[in-house]
C-alpha atoms as an extended CHARMM CRD file, in Angstrom:
* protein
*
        57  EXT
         1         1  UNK       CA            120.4300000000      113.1720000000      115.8410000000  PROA      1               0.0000000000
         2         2  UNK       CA            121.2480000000      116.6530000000      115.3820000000  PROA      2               0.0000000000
         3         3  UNK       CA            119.7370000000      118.8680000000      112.2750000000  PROA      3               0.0000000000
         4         4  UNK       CA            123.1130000000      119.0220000000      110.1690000000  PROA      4               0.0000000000
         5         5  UNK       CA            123.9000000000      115.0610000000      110.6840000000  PROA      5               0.0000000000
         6         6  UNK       CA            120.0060000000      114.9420000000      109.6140000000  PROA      6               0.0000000000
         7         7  UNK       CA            120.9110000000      116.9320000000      106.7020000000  PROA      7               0.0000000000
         8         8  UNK       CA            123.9690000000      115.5660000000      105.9800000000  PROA      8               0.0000000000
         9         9  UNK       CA            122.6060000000      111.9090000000      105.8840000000  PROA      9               0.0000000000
        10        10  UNK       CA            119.3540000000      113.0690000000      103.7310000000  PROA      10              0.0000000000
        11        11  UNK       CA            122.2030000000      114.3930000000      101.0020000000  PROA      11              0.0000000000
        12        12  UNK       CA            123.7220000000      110.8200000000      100.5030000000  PROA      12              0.0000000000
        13        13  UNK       CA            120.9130000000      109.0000000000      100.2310000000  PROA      13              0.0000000000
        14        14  UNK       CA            119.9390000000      111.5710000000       97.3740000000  PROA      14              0.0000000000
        15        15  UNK       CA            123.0930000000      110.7440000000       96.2780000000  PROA      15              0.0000000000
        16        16  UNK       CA            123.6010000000      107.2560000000       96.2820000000  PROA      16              0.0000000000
        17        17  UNK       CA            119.6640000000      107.3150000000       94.9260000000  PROA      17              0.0000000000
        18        18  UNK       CA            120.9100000000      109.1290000000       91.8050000000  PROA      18              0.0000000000
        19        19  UNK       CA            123.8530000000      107.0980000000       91.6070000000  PROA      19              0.0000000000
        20        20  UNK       CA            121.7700000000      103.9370000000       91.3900000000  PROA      20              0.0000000000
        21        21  UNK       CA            119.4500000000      105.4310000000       89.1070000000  PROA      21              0.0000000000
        22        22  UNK       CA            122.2430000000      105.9580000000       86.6350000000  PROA      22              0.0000000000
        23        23  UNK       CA            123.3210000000      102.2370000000       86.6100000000  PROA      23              0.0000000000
        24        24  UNK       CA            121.8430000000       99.8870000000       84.2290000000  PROA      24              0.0000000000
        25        25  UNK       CA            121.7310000000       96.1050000000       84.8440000000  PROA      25              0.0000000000
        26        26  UNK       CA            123.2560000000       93.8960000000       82.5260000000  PROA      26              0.0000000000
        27        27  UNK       CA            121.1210000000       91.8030000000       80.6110000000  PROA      27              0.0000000000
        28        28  UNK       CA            122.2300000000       87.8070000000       80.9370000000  PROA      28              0.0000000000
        29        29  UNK       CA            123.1790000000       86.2060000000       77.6800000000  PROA      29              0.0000000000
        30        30  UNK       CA            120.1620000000       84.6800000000       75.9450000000  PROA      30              0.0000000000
        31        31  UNK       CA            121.0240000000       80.9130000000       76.3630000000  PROA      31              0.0000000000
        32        32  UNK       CA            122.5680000000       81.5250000000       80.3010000000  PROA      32              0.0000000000
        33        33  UNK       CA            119.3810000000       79.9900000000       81.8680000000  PROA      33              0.0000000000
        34        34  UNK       CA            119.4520000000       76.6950000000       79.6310000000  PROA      34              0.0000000000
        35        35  UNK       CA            123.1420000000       76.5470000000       80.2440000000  PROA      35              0.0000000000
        36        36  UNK       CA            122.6040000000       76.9950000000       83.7860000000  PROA      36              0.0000000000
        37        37  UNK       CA            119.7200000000       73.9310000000       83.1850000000  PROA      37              0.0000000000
        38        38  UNK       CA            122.1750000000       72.0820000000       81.4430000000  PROA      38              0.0000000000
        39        39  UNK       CA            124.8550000000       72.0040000000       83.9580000000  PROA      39              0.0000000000
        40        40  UNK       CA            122.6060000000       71.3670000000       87.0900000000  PROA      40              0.0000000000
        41        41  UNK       CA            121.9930000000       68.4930000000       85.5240000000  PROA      41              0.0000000000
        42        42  UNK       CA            125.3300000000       67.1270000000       84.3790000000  PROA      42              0.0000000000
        43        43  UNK       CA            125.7760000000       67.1370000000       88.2890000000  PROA      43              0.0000000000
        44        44  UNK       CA            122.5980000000       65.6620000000       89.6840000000  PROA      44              0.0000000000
        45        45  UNK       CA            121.6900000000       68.9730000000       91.0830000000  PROA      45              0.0000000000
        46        46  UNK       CA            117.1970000000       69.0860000000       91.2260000000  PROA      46              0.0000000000
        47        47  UNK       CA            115.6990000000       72.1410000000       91.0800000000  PROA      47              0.0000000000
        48        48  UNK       CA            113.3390000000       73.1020000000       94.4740000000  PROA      48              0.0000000000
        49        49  UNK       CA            111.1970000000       74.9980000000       92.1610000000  PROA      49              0.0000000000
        50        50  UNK       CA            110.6700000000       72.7040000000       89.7900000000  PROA      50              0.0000000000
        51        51  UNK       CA            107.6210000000       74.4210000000       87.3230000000  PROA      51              0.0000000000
        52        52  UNK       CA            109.4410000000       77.5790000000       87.2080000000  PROA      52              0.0000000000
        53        53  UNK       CA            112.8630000000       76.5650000000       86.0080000000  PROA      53              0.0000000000
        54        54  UNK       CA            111.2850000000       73.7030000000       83.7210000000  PROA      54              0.0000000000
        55        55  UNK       CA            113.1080000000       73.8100000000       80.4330000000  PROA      55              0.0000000000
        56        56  UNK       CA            110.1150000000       72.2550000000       79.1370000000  PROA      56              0.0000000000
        57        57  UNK       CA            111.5480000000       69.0100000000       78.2780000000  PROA      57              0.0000000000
């Protein structure tokens, strides 16, 4: 690869970098994981990783 396409490419990940950066996540609603509980079980569905997605019931 040539020193401008080197360049060039360098600049958009700087870019895209900053771009990211700017972007917040969106936070989940506060009862999505229970509801998300709640349905897996309405339709038989068992967690693989049980302990960690316990609802503690």
């Amino acid at each position: 690869m040539n020193f401008k396409k080197e360049k060039k490419l360098a600049e958009e990940f700087d870019r895209l970098e900053a771009a990211s950066k700017d972007m917040e996540t969106p936070a989940a609603p506060p009862d999505e994981f229970e509801n998300i509980l709640s349905e897996m079980k309405r339709r038989g569905i068992n967690p693989r990783v049980r302990k960690e997605l316990s609802d503690g019931k």
